[in-house]
PDB file of C-alpha atoms in Angstrom:
ATOM      1  CA  MET A 296     -49.146 -50.191  36.663  1.00  0.00           C
ATOM      2  CA  ALA A 297     -51.607 -47.457  37.733  1.00  0.00           C
ATOM      3  CA  THR A 298     -55.215 -47.647  36.967  1.00  0.00           C
ATOM      4  CA  TRP A 299     -55.178 -44.136  35.127  1.00  0.00           C
ATOM      5  CA  GLY A 300     -52.281 -45.192  33.094  1.00  0.00           C
ATOM      6  CA  VAL A 301     -48.554 -44.375  32.855  1.00  0.00           C
ATOM      7  CA  LYS A 302     -46.089 -44.448  30.016  1.00  0.00           C
ATOM      8  CA  ASN A 303     -42.209 -44.419  31.820  1.00  0.00           C
ATOM      9  CA  VAL A 304     -39.959 -41.846  30.842  1.00  0.00           C
ATOM     10  CA  VAL A 305     -36.945 -42.002  32.461  1.00  0.00           C
ATOM     11  CA  ALA A 306     -35.010 -38.590  31.074  1.00  0.00           C
ATOM     12  CA  GLY A 307     -31.638 -37.248  31.820  1.00  0.00           C
ATOM     13  CA  VAL A 308     -30.803 -34.095  32.798  1.00  0.00           C
ATOM     14  CA  LEU A 309     -28.285 -32.601  30.131  1.00  0.00           C
ATOM     15  CA  VAL A 310     -26.087 -30.773  31.602  1.00  0.00           C
ATOM     16  CA  THR A 311     -22.678 -30.134  29.021  1.00  0.00           C
ATOM     17  CA  VAL A 312     -20.850 -27.327  30.442  1.00  0.00           C
ATOM     18  CA  VAL A 313     -18.907 -25.498  27.571  1.00  0.00           C
ATOM     19  CA  ALA A 314     -15.365 -23.900  28.867  1.00  0.00           C
ATOM     20  CA  GLY A 315     -14.646 -20.177  28.719  1.00  0.00           C
ATOM     21  CA  LEU A 316     -15.744 -16.766  27.895  1.00  0.00           C
ATOM     22  CA  SER A 317     -17.403 -15.150  24.629  1.00  0.00           C
ATOM     23  CA  ALA A 318     -15.288 -12.597  23.483  1.00  0.00           C
ATOM     24  CA  GLY A 319     -15.630  -9.417  24.526  1.00  0.00           C
ATOM     25  CA  CYS A 320     -17.539 -10.856  27.450  1.00  0.00           C
ATOM     26  CA  VAL A 321     -17.509  -8.597  30.871  1.00  0.00           C
ATOM     27  CA  GLY A 322     -16.736 -10.265  33.994  1.00  0.00           C
ATOM     28  CA  LYS A 323     -19.686 -13.045  35.320  1.00  0.00           C
ATOM     29  CA  VAL A 324     -22.795 -12.033  37.219  1.00  0.00           C
ATOM     30  CA  ASP A 325     -24.683 -13.906  39.685  1.00  0.00           C
ATOM     31  CA  THR A 326     -27.650 -14.146  37.915  1.00  0.00           C
ATOM     32  CA  TYR A 327     -28.081 -16.239  34.467  1.00  0.00           C
ATOM     33  CA  GLU A 328     -31.689 -14.271  34.057  1.00  0.00           C
ATOM     34  CA  GLU A 329     -31.646 -11.209  32.117  1.00  0.00           C
ATOM     35  CA  GLY A 330     -27.996 -10.486  32.821  1.00  0.00           C
ATOM     36  CA  LEU A 331     -24.658  -9.977  30.961  1.00  0.00           C
ATOM     37  CA  GLY A 332     -23.257 -13.418  32.185  1.00  0.00           C
ATOM     38  CA  PRO A 333     -20.749 -15.778  30.199  1.00  0.00           C
ATOM     39  CA  LYS A 334     -21.920 -17.722  27.061  1.00  0.00           C
ATOM     40  CA  GLU A 335     -21.956 -20.957  28.912  1.00  0.00           C
ATOM     41  CA  LEU A 336     -24.481 -22.730  30.865  1.00  0.00           C
ATOM     42  CA  PRO A 337     -24.027 -22.469  35.105  1.00  0.00           C
ATOM     43  CA  LYS A 338     -21.224 -24.409  36.713  1.00  0.00           C
ATOM     44  CA  ALA A 339     -23.059 -24.770  39.578  1.00  0.00           C
ATOM     45  CA  TRP A 340     -26.120 -27.147  39.301  1.00  0.00           C
ATOM     46  CA  PRO A 341     -29.299 -27.669  40.612  1.00  0.00           C
ATOM     47  CA  THR A 342     -29.443 -24.323  41.510  1.00  0.00           C
ATOM     48  CA  GLU A 343     -29.306 -23.542  45.365  1.00  0.00           C
ATOM     49  CA  ASN A 344     -33.092 -23.488  44.691  1.00  0.00           C
ATOM     50  CA  GLY A 345     -33.423 -27.005  42.552  1.00  0.00           C
ATOM     51  CA  HIS A 346     -33.074 -29.973  42.533  1.00  0.00           C
ATOM     52  CA  ALA A 347     -32.378 -32.930  39.730  1.00  0.00           C
ATOM     53  CA  LEU A 348     -34.568 -34.675  37.518  1.00  0.00           C
ATOM     54  CA  ARG A 349     -35.761 -38.186  38.340  1.00  0.00           C
ATOM     55  CA  PRO A 350     -37.659 -40.902  36.638  1.00  0.00           C
ATOM     56  CA  VAL A 351     -41.387 -40.164  36.776  1.00  0.00           C
ATOM     57  CA  PRO A 352     -44.259 -41.595  34.684  1.00  0.00           C
ATOM     58  CA  MET A 353     -46.048 -39.665  31.951  1.00  0.00           C
ATOM     59  CA  PRO A 354     -49.377 -38.796  33.144  1.00  0.00           C
ATOM     60  CA  THR A 355     -52.590 -39.399  30.152  1.00  0.00           C
ATOM     61  CA  GLY A 356     -55.596 -37.401  29.630  1.00  0.00           C
ATOM     62  CA  GLU A 357     -56.304 -34.447  32.401  1.00  0.00           C
ATOM     63  CA  PHE A 358     -54.336 -36.342  35.054  1.00  0.00           C
ATOM     64  CA  LEU A 359     -51.047 -33.996  34.410  1.00  0.00           C
ATOM     65  CA  LEU A 360     -53.875 -31.705  36.655  1.00  0.00           C
ATOM     66  CA  ALA A 361     -53.928 -33.495  39.447  1.00  0.00           C
ATOM     67  CA  LEU A 362     -50.314 -34.594  40.014  1.00  0.00           C
ATOM     68  CA  PRO A 363     -48.237 -33.397  43.306  1.00  0.00           C
ATOM     69  CA  PRO A 364     -46.766 -30.096  42.756  1.00  0.00           C
ATOM     70  CA  GLU A 365     -43.035 -31.406  42.735  1.00  0.00           C
ATOM     71  CA  THR A 366     -44.237 -34.354  40.293  1.00  0.00           C
ATOM     72  CA  THR A 367     -46.006 -31.967  38.076  1.00  0.00           C
ATOM     73  CA  ALA A 368     -42.588 -30.122  37.461  1.00  0.00           C
ATOM     74  CA  GLN A 369     -40.817 -32.921  36.953  1.00  0.00           C
ATOM     75  CA  VAL A 370     -43.184 -34.147  34.024  1.00  0.00           C
ATOM     76  CA  LEU A 371     -43.125 -30.617  33.025  1.00  0.00           C
ATOM     77  CA  CYS A 372     -39.345 -30.915  32.366  1.00  0.00           C
ATOM     78  CA  GLN A 373     -39.616 -34.075  30.957  1.00  0.00           C
ATOM     79  CA  ALA A 374     -42.024 -34.348  29.096  1.00  0.00           C
ATOM     80  CA  VAL A 375     -39.880 -32.648  26.592  1.00  0.00           C
ATOM     81  CA  PRO A 376     -36.995 -34.908  24.731  1.00  0.00           C
ATOM     82  CA  ALA A 377     -33.883 -33.715  26.161  1.00  0.00           C
ATOM     83  CA  GLU A 378     -33.153 -33.675  21.938  1.00  0.00           C
ATOM     84  CA  ARG A 379     -35.726 -31.398  21.454  1.00  0.00           C
ATOM     85  CA  TRP A 380     -34.662 -29.233  24.503  1.00  0.00           C
ATOM     86  CA  THR A 381     -31.147 -29.057  22.379  1.00  0.00           C
ATOM     87  CA  GLN A 382     -32.735 -28.178  19.297  1.00  0.00           C
ATOM     88  CA  LEU A 383     -34.871 -25.761  20.055  1.00  0.00           C
ATOM     89  CA  MET A 384     -32.951 -23.712  22.195  1.00  0.00           C
ATOM     90  CA  GLY A 385     -30.156 -23.994  19.915  1.00  0.00           C
ATOM     91  CA  GLY A 386     -27.549 -25.936  21.972  1.00  0.00           C
ATOM     92  CA  PRO A 387     -26.964 -27.363  25.586  1.00  0.00           C
ATOM     93  CA  VAL A 388     -29.676 -27.153  28.271  1.00  0.00           C
ATOM     94  CA  ALA A 389     -29.624 -27.714  31.789  1.00  0.00           C
ATOM     95  CA  ARG A 390     -32.885 -28.493  33.336  1.00  0.00           C
ATOM     96  CA  GLU A 391     -34.476 -28.737  37.084  1.00  0.00           C
ATOM     97  CA  VAL A 392     -37.387 -28.210  39.549  1.00  0.00           C
ATOM     98  CA  GLU A 393     -37.379 -25.116  40.902  1.00  0.00           C
ATOM     99  CA  HIS A 394     -38.853 -24.292  44.188  1.00  0.00           C
ATOM    100  CA  GLY A 395     -40.761 -28.021  44.364  1.00  0.00           C
ATOM    101  CA  GLU A 396     -43.110 -26.804  41.543  1.00  0.00           C
ATOM    102  CA  SER A 397     -41.887 -25.569  37.979  1.00  0.00           C
ATOM    103  CA  CYS A 398     -39.194 -26.591  35.695  1.00  0.00           C
ATOM    104  CA  HIS A 399     -36.301 -24.325  34.676  1.00  0.00           C
ATOM    105  CA  ALA A 400     -34.265 -24.813  32.169  1.00  0.00           C
ATOM    106  CA  VAL A 401     -31.068 -22.430  30.837  1.00  0.00           C
ATOM    107  CA  GLY A 402     -29.478 -22.428  27.457  1.00  0.00           C
ATOM    108  CA  LEU A 403     -26.850 -20.553  25.981  1.00  0.00           C
ATOM    109  CA  ASP A 404     -28.688 -17.516  25.401  1.00  0.00           C
ATOM    110  CA  ASP A 405     -32.130 -18.279  27.021  1.00  0.00           C
ATOM    111  CA  TRP A 406     -33.795 -19.567  30.617  1.00  0.00           C
ATOM    112  CA  VAL A 407     -37.049 -21.043  30.457  1.00  0.00           C
ATOM    113  CA  ARG A 408     -39.899 -21.464  33.182  1.00  0.00           C
ATOM    114  CA  ILE A 409     -42.815 -23.881  32.979  1.00  0.00           C
ATOM    115  CA  SER A 410     -45.839 -24.595  34.845  1.00  0.00           C
ATOM    116  CA  VAL A 411     -49.390 -25.195  35.388  1.00  0.00           C
ATOM    117  CA  ASN A 412     -50.671 -22.049  37.216  1.00  0.00           C
ATOM    118  CA  ARG A 413     -54.541 -21.563  39.107  1.00  0.00           C
ATOM    119  CA  THR A 414     -55.422 -18.755  37.098  1.00  0.00           C
ATOM    120  CA  ALA A 415     -54.318 -16.962  33.325  1.00  0.00           C
ATOM    121  CA  VAL A 416     -52.502 -13.438  33.509  1.00  0.00           C
ATOM    122  CA  THR A 417     -51.651 -13.211  29.915  1.00  0.00           C
ATOM    123  CA  GLY A 418     -55.241 -11.330  29.641  1.00  0.00           C
ATOM    124  CA  GLY A 419     -53.860  -8.484  31.167  1.00  0.00           C
ATOM    125  CA  MET A 420     -50.867  -7.947  29.024  1.00  0.00           C
ATOM    126  CA  GLY A 421     -50.152  -5.608  25.790  1.00  0.00           C
ATOM    127  CA  LYS A 422     -49.726  -6.835  22.458  1.00  0.00           C
ATOM    128  CA  ALA A 423     -51.193 -10.392  23.283  1.00  0.00           C
ATOM    129  CA  LYS A 424     -52.431 -12.576  20.126  1.00  0.00           C
ATOM    130  CA  ALA A 425     -54.833 -15.680  20.238  1.00  0.00           C
ATOM    131  CA  VAL A 426     -53.126 -18.882  18.908  1.00  0.00           C
ATOM    132  CA  THR A 427     -53.887 -22.965  18.809  1.00  0.00           C
ATOM    133  CA  ILE A 428     -51.246 -25.085  19.822  1.00  0.00           C
ATOM    134  CA  ALA A 429     -51.724 -28.628  19.615  1.00  0.00           C
ATOM    135  CA  GLY A 430     -55.725 -28.101  18.626  1.00  0.00           C
ATOM    136  CA  ARG A 431     -56.030 -25.910  21.814  1.00  0.00           C
ATOM    137  CA  PRO A 432     -56.882 -21.945  22.503  1.00  0.00           C
ATOM    138  CA  ALA A 433     -53.796 -20.588  23.584  1.00  0.00           C
ATOM    139  CA  THR A 434     -52.745 -16.485  24.572  1.00  0.00           C
ATOM    140  CA  LEU A 435     -49.143 -15.796  23.298  1.00  0.00           C
ATOM    141  CA  VAL A 436     -46.692 -12.803  24.143  1.00  0.00           C
ATOM    142  CA  VAL A 437     -43.094 -12.159  23.007  1.00  0.00           C
ATOM    143  CA  GLY A 438     -40.979  -9.496  23.278  1.00  0.00           C
ATOM    144  CA  GLY A 439     -41.350  -8.608  26.526  1.00  0.00           C
ATOM    145  CA  ALA A 440     -39.080  -9.574  29.442  1.00  0.00           C
ATOM    146  CA  PRO A 441     -40.863 -12.292  29.505  1.00  0.00           C
ATOM    147  CA  SER A 442     -42.289 -13.350  26.405  1.00  0.00           C
ATOM    148  CA  VAL A 443     -45.255 -16.075  27.690  1.00  0.00           C
ATOM    149  CA  VAL A 444     -47.822 -18.432  26.428  1.00  0.00           C
ATOM    150  CA  GLU A 445     -50.278 -19.807  28.348  1.00  0.00           C
ATOM    151  CA  VAL A 446     -52.620 -23.035  27.192  1.00  0.00           C
ATOM    152  CA  LYS A 447     -56.449 -23.378  28.734  1.00  0.00           C
ATOM    153  CA  LEU A 448     -55.894 -27.751  29.389  1.00  0.00           C
ATOM    154  CA  SER A 449     -59.191 -28.214  30.730  1.00  0.00           C
ATOM    155  CA  ASP A 450     -63.009 -27.009  29.567  1.00  0.00           C
ATOM    156  CA  THR A 451     -63.825 -27.705  33.420  1.00  0.00           C
ATOM    157  CA  ASP A 452     -61.074 -26.249  35.157  1.00  0.00           C
ATOM    158  CA  VAL A 453     -59.499 -22.690  35.143  1.00  0.00           C
ATOM    159  CA  ARG A 454     -55.534 -23.543  35.566  1.00  0.00           C
ATOM    160  CA  VAL A 455     -53.765 -23.522  32.819  1.00  0.00           C
ATOM    161  CA  LEU A 456     -50.100 -24.133  31.149  1.00  0.00           C
ATOM    162  CA  ARG A 457     -47.908 -21.389  31.277  1.00  0.00           C
ATOM    163  CA  ILE A 458     -44.309 -21.049  29.767  1.00  0.00           C
ATOM    164  CA  GLU A 459     -42.183 -18.073  29.922  1.00  0.00           C
ATOM    165  CA  THR A 460     -39.116 -17.482  28.721  1.00  0.00           C
ATOM    166  CA  SER A 461     -36.321 -14.121  28.460  1.00  0.00           C
ATOM    167  CA  TRP A 462     -32.900 -14.117  26.711  1.00  0.00           C
ATOM    168  CA  THR A 463     -29.627 -14.938  29.681  1.00  0.00           C
ATOM    169  CA  ARG A 464     -27.304 -12.421  28.322  1.00  0.00           C
ATOM    170  CA  VAL A 465     -27.843  -9.668  25.954  1.00  0.00           C
ATOM    171  CA  PRO A 466     -31.166  -9.132  23.839  1.00  0.00           C
ATOM    172  CA  ARG A 467     -30.804 -10.779  20.371  1.00  0.00           C
ATOM    173  CA  GLN A 468     -31.061  -8.798  17.258  1.00  0.00           C
ATOM    174  CA  ASP A 469     -33.488 -11.509  15.850  1.00  0.00           C
ATOM    175  CA  ASN A 470     -36.308 -12.408  18.500  1.00  0.00           C
ATOM    176  CA  LYS A 471     -36.754 -16.153  18.221  1.00  0.00           C
ATOM    177  CA  ASP A 472     -39.263 -16.427  21.496  1.00  0.00           C
ATOM    178  CA  GLU A 473     -42.540 -17.041  20.036  1.00  0.00           C
ATOM    179  CA  GLY A 474     -40.898 -19.891  17.749  1.00  0.00           C
ATOM    180  CA  LEU A 475     -39.244 -21.583  21.231  1.00  0.00           C
ATOM    181  CA  LEU A 476     -42.879 -21.078  22.825  1.00  0.00           C
ATOM    182  CA  LEU A 477     -44.604 -22.533  20.139  1.00  0.00           C
ATOM    183  CA  GLY A 478     -42.311 -25.488  20.476  1.00  0.00           C
ATOM    184  CA  LEU A 479     -42.044 -26.499  23.631  1.00  0.00           C
ATOM    185  CA  THR A 480     -45.519 -25.689  24.700  1.00  0.00           C
ATOM    186  CA  GLU A 481     -46.471 -28.290  21.757  1.00  0.00           C
ATOM    187  CA  SER A 482     -43.907 -30.792  22.986  1.00  0.00           C
ATOM    188  CA  VAL A 483     -44.829 -30.576  26.607  1.00  0.00           C
ATOM    189  CA  LEU A 484     -49.328 -31.309  25.219  1.00  0.00           C
ATOM    190  CA  ASN A 485     -48.185 -34.405  23.440  1.00  0.00           C
ATOM    191  CA  GLY A 486     -45.980 -35.518  25.933  1.00  0.00           C
ATOM    192  CA  ALA A 487     -47.991 -35.437  28.877  1.00  0.00           C
ATOM    193  CA  PHE A 488     -51.290 -34.357  27.956  1.00  0.00           C
ATOM    194  CA  SER A 489     -51.937 -36.943  25.573  1.00  0.00           C
ATOM    195  CA  PRO A 490     -55.635 -38.663  25.153  1.00  0.00           C
ATOM    196  CA  GLY A 491     -56.910 -40.330  28.309  1.00  0.00           C
ATOM    197  CA  PRO A 492     -59.090 -40.077  30.895  1.00  0.00           C
ATOM    198  CA  LYS A 493     -60.927 -37.036  32.428  1.00  0.00           C
ATOM    199  CA  LEU A 494     -60.556 -35.786  35.799  1.00  0.00           C
ATOM    200  CA  PRO A 495     -63.670 -37.311  38.011  1.00  0.00           C
ATOM    201  CA  ALA A 496     -66.208 -34.791  39.043  1.00  0.00           C
ATOM    202  CA  ALA A 497     -66.118 -33.394  42.451  1.00  0.00           C
ATOM    203  CA  ASP A 498     -69.593 -32.215  44.631  1.00  0.00           C
ATOM    204  CA  LYS A 499     -69.442 -29.091  46.371  1.00  0.00           C
ATOM    205  CA  ARG A 500     -67.204 -30.594  49.065  1.00  0.00           C
ATOM    206  CA  ASP A 501     -64.646 -31.777  46.601  1.00  0.00           C
ATOM    207  CA  ILE A 502     -65.605 -35.017  47.454  1.00  0.00           C
ATOM    208  CA  ILE A 503     -65.552 -37.492  44.390  1.00  0.00           C
ATOM    209  CA  GLU A 504     -66.359 -40.790  43.311  1.00  0.00           C
ATOM    210  CA  ARG A 505     -65.900 -44.007  45.475  1.00  0.00           C
ATOM    211  CA  LYS A 506     -63.564 -46.516  43.777  1.00  0.00           C
ATOM    212  CA  THR A 507     -61.868 -49.591  45.231  1.00  0.00           C
ATOM    213  CA  VAL A 508     -58.222 -49.656  44.284  1.00  0.00           C
ATOM    214  CA  GLU A 509     -55.641 -51.604  45.686  1.00  0.00           C
ATOM    215  CA  PRO A 510     -51.752 -50.155  46.444  1.00  0.00           C
ATOM    216  CA  GLY A 511     -49.873 -51.646  43.409  1.00  0.00           C
ATOM    217  CA  ALA A 512     -46.983 -49.917  42.369  1.00  0.00           C
ATOM    218  CA  GLY A 513     -48.191 -47.180  45.692  1.00  0.00           C
ATOM    219  CA  ILE A 514     -49.072 -43.846  45.400  1.00  0.00           C
ATOM    220  CA  LEU A 515     -46.106 -41.859  44.869  1.00  0.00           C
ATOM    221  CA  ASP A 516     -45.860 -39.405  41.645  1.00  0.00           C
ATOM    222  CA  ALA A 517     -49.596 -40.788  41.394  1.00  0.00           C
ATOM    223  CA  PRO A 518     -52.648 -38.133  40.548  1.00  0.00           C
ATOM    224  CA  LEU A 519     -54.260 -37.071  43.596  1.00  0.00           C
ATOM    225  CA  PRO A 520     -57.652 -38.568  42.965  1.00  0.00           C
ATOM    226  CA  GLU A 521     -55.709 -41.664  42.696  1.00  0.00           C
ATOM    227  CA  ILE A 522     -53.895 -41.364  45.776  1.00  0.00           C
ATOM    228  CA  SER A 523     -57.745 -40.334  47.748  1.00  0.00           C
ATOM    229  CA  TRP A 524     -58.808 -44.096  46.717  1.00  0.00           C
ATOM    230  CA  LYS A 525     -56.020 -45.961  47.695  1.00  0.00           C
ATOM    231  CA  LEU A 526     -56.085 -44.336  50.814  1.00  0.00           C
ATOM    232  CA  CYS A 527     -59.929 -44.772  51.095  1.00  0.00           C
ATOM    233  CA  THR A 528     -59.158 -48.709  50.374  1.00  0.00           C
ATOM    234  CA  GLN A 529     -56.657 -49.291  52.961  1.00  0.00           C
ATOM    235  CA  LEU A 530     -58.196 -46.572  55.646  1.00  0.00           C
ATOM    236  CA  GLY A 531     -61.565 -48.756  55.383  1.00  0.00           C
ATOM    237  CA  ARG A 532     -59.452 -52.468  55.626  1.00  0.00           C
ATOM    238  CA  ALA A 533     -57.428 -50.834  58.561  1.00  0.00           C
ATOM    239  CA  LEU A 534     -60.385 -49.319  59.860  1.00  0.00           C
ATOM    240  CA  GLY A 535     -62.769 -52.548  59.564  1.00  0.00           C
ATOM    241  CA  ILE A 536     -65.299 -50.138  57.844  1.00  0.00           C
ATOM    242  CA  PRO A 537     -67.281 -50.865  54.550  1.00  0.00           C
ATOM    243  CA  GLU A 538     -66.219 -48.704  51.963  1.00  0.00           C
ATOM    244  CA  THR A 539     -69.350 -46.198  51.764  1.00  0.00           C
ATOM    245  CA  ASP A 540     -68.201 -44.932  55.578  1.00  0.00           C
ATOM    246  CA  THR A 541     -65.278 -43.637  53.778  1.00  0.00           C
ATOM    247  CA  GLU A 542     -64.914 -40.342  51.416  1.00  0.00           C
ATOM    248  CA  PRO A 543     -62.185 -39.693  48.507  1.00  0.00           C
ATOM    249  CA  TYR A 544     -61.384 -36.379  48.021  1.00  0.00           C
ATOM    250  CA  SER A 545     -59.680 -34.958  44.623  1.00  0.00           C
ATOM    251  CA  ASP A 546     -56.612 -33.410  46.291  1.00  0.00           C
ATOM    252  CA  GLY A 547     -55.076 -36.794  47.829  1.00  0.00           C
ATOM    253  CA  LYS A 548     -57.388 -37.328  50.812  1.00  0.00           C
ATOM    254  CA  CYS A 549     -59.716 -39.269  52.354  1.00  0.00           C
ATOM    255  CA  THR A 550     -62.309 -39.066  55.440  1.00  0.00           C
ATOM    256  CA  ALA A 551     -64.167 -41.826  57.817  1.00  0.00           C
ATOM    257  CA  THR A 552     -65.804 -42.908  60.455  1.00  0.00           C
ATOM    258  CA  THR A 553     -65.093 -45.276  62.917  1.00  0.00           C
ATOM    259  CA  VAL A 554     -67.591 -47.477  64.351  1.00  0.00           C
ATOM    260  CA  ASP A 555     -67.916 -45.272  67.823  1.00  0.00           C
ATOM    261  CA  ASP A 556     -68.323 -42.211  65.539  1.00  0.00           C
ATOM    262  CA  SER A 557     -64.824 -40.345  65.710  1.00  0.00           C
ATOM    263  CA  PRO A 558     -63.640 -38.876  62.436  1.00  0.00           C
ATOM    264  CA  VAL A 559     -60.093 -40.231  60.711  1.00  0.00           C
ATOM    265  CA  ARG A 560     -58.349 -37.834  58.277  1.00  0.00           C
ATOM    266  CA  VAL A 561     -55.518 -39.327  55.936  1.00  0.00           C
ATOM    267  CA  GLU A 562     -54.145 -37.201  53.555  1.00  0.00           C
ATOM    268  CA  HIS A 563     -51.234 -36.947  50.388  1.00  0.00           C
ATOM    269  CA  THR A 564     -48.780 -33.545  51.529  1.00  0.00           C
ATOM    270  CA  ALA A 565     -45.303 -32.208  50.892  1.00  0.00           C
ATOM    271  CA  ILE A 566     -42.861 -32.896  54.035  1.00  0.00           C
ATOM    272  CA  ARG A 567     -39.992 -30.391  54.198  1.00  0.00           C
ATOM    273  CA  THR A 568     -38.912 -30.568  58.000  1.00  0.00           C
ATOM    274  CA  GLU A 569     -37.202 -33.467  59.310  1.00  0.00           C
ATOM    275  CA  LEU A 570     -38.937 -36.056  61.479  1.00  0.00           C
ATOM    276  CA  ARG A 571     -37.548 -37.506  64.711  1.00  0.00           C
ATOM    277  CA  ASP A 572     -39.874 -39.575  66.146  1.00  0.00           C
ATOM    278  CA  ALA A 573     -39.625 -43.441  65.844  1.00  0.00           C
ATOM    279  CA  PRO A 574     -40.535 -44.851  62.038  1.00  0.00           C
ATOM    280  CA  VAL A 575     -43.915 -46.448  60.890  1.00  0.00           C
ATOM    281  CA  ALA A 576     -43.707 -49.143  58.232  1.00  0.00           C
ATOM    282  CA  GLY A 577     -39.742 -48.208  58.187  1.00  0.00           C
ATOM    283  CA  ARG A 578     -40.516 -44.500  57.224  1.00  0.00           C
ATOM    284  CA  PRO A 579     -39.611 -41.598  59.126  1.00  0.00           C
ATOM    285  CA  ALA A 580     -42.537 -40.213  61.142  1.00  0.00           C
ATOM    286  CA  GLN A 581     -43.251 -36.670  63.500  1.00  0.00           C
ATOM    287  CA  GLU A 582     -46.411 -36.756  65.785  1.00  0.00           C
ATOM    288  CA  THR A 583     -47.262 -33.008  65.777  1.00  0.00           C
ATOM    289  CA  SER A 584     -50.137 -31.844  68.203  1.00  0.00           C
ATOM    290  CA  GLY A 585     -52.093 -35.056  67.756  1.00  0.00           C
ATOM    291  CA  GLU A 586     -51.424 -35.474  63.850  1.00  0.00           C
ATOM    292  CA  LEU A 587     -48.739 -38.080  62.739  1.00  0.00           C
ATOM    293  CA  SER A 588     -46.850 -37.411  59.614  1.00  0.00           C
ATOM    294  CA  VAL A 589     -44.550 -40.304  57.444  1.00  0.00           C
ATOM    295  CA  LEU A 590     -42.336 -39.234  54.823  1.00  0.00           C
ATOM    296  CA  LEU A 591     -42.776 -42.164  52.031  1.00  0.00           C
ATOM    297  CA  THR A 592     -40.010 -41.463  49.987  1.00  0.00           C
ATOM    298  CA  ASP A 593     -36.010 -40.209  50.318  1.00  0.00           C
ATOM    299  CA  ASN A 594     -36.269 -39.387  46.443  1.00  0.00           C
ATOM    300  CA  GLY A 595     -36.121 -35.288  47.566  1.00  0.00           C
ATOM    301  CA  SER A 596     -39.856 -34.807  46.332  1.00  0.00           C
ATOM    302  CA  GLY A 597     -41.266 -34.740  50.409  1.00  0.00           C
ATOM    303  CA  GLN A 598     -44.354 -37.049  49.509  1.00  0.00           C
ATOM    304  CA  GLY A 599     -45.668 -37.747  52.579  1.00  0.00           C
ATOM    305  CA  LEU A 600     -48.937 -38.947  54.702  1.00  0.00           C
ATOM    306  CA  ARG A 601     -50.417 -37.004  57.590  1.00  0.00           C
ATOM    307  CA  PHE A 602     -52.826 -38.620  59.668  1.00  0.00           C
ATOM    308  CA  TYR A 603     -55.427 -37.680  61.843  1.00  0.00           C
ATOM    309  CA  TRP A 604     -57.628 -39.467  64.091  1.00  0.00           C
ATOM    310  CA  SER A 605     -60.097 -37.572  66.669  1.00  0.00           C
ATOM    311  CA  GLY A 606     -60.230 -39.568  70.089  1.00  0.00           C
ATOM    312  CA  GLY A 607     -57.753 -41.932  69.051  1.00  0.00           C
ATOM    313  CA  SER A 608     -55.012 -42.303  71.745  1.00  0.00           C
ATOM    314  CA  LYS A 609     -52.059 -41.878  70.015  1.00  0.00           C
ATOM    315  CA  THR A 610     -50.849 -45.270  70.434  1.00  0.00           C
ATOM    316  CA  ALA A 611     -54.099 -46.067  67.897  1.00  0.00           C
ATOM    317  CA  LEU A 612     -53.438 -43.545  65.367  1.00  0.00           C
ATOM    318  CA  ARG A 613     -49.592 -44.867  65.256  1.00  0.00           C
ATOM    319  CA  GLU A 614     -51.337 -48.703  64.611  1.00  0.00           C
ATOM    320  CA  LEU A 615     -53.297 -46.762  61.838  1.00  0.00           C
ATOM    321  CA  ALA A 616     -50.697 -45.638  60.199  1.00  0.00           C
ATOM    322  CA  GLU A 617     -48.833 -48.496  60.051  1.00  0.00           C
ATOM    323  CA  LYS A 618     -51.730 -50.634  58.364  1.00  0.00           C
ATOM    324  CA  VAL A 619     -52.510 -47.974  55.945  1.00  0.00           C
ATOM    325  CA  VAL A 620     -48.612 -47.197  54.701  1.00  0.00           C
ATOM    326  CA  ALA A 621     -47.486 -51.031  54.859  1.00  0.00           C
ATOM    327  CA  PRO A 622     -49.478 -51.940  51.833  1.00  0.00           C
ATOM    328  CA  LEU A 623     -48.712 -48.716  49.862  1.00  0.00           C
ATOM    329  CA  LEU A 624     -45.413 -49.299  50.246  1.00  0.00           C
ATOM    330  CA  GLY A 625     -45.318 -52.340  49.170  1.00  0.00           C
ATOM    331  CA  SER A 626     -44.591 -53.938  52.329  1.00  0.00           C
TER     332      SER A 626
END
């Protein structure tokens, strides 16, 4: 189990299709957002820009703010139990990760997007009101298209939890946006932001404290500081240098200096292109402009590592990557 603590949640996607068109409904449209589509779920799911939910660990404390983007979106969709989604949206719901960075849900009458945003936007919107949700300050704006709620998640981090919703068919006479937004927000906060550790402090260069962390379950879906600690642990061992010659960063990166003073960097990254070079530790890899990229998983999240060694040969870089990747994959 990762050092930051998880509670494994395996949530499936409720994709129940309601057959038939509503009486009086005009022809089906391509979009299910703010259109006049039929009262049914999309038959093609996930959408062109989305992919299905998969099992992910639920974070604790402030580590929702430090997960890889695709993992964050998975968590946001699954922190709310399927039964609660159905209750809040008044019927069957289809969920997906959209564009690898947000949770997208469609019901019979409403759509929802949930994301963690770097800046708040509700401050500049009209008819906003301050509310408290699960003990946290929030700003709520209803009656627009979309209606929005934003919640401040940390005293030391500017990012906010943002949930927006609007109708999928014709506007309803009774606006239920407020209840839906408040209910979803409370469920997300309770499921993915429960009491636990705070984010490690970072200096002006974004370097965090050093910590020796064994690979354990690897680095897939782990918070970025946890990834940095594991990368530094393995990088130091692979290079045969002391821990003090490595520097972990808050964003899933570790740098080191070799015995001959040449810099090395390894960083967690999203890989979306096909990798065609010889594999590293059995995983797809690609060498480009002195860098070596390795895809760690086939689950669609694109989680991978990128290696760079100034002064190191291609052979040396590949050997280094093998020594780092293999333990993180449990081999």
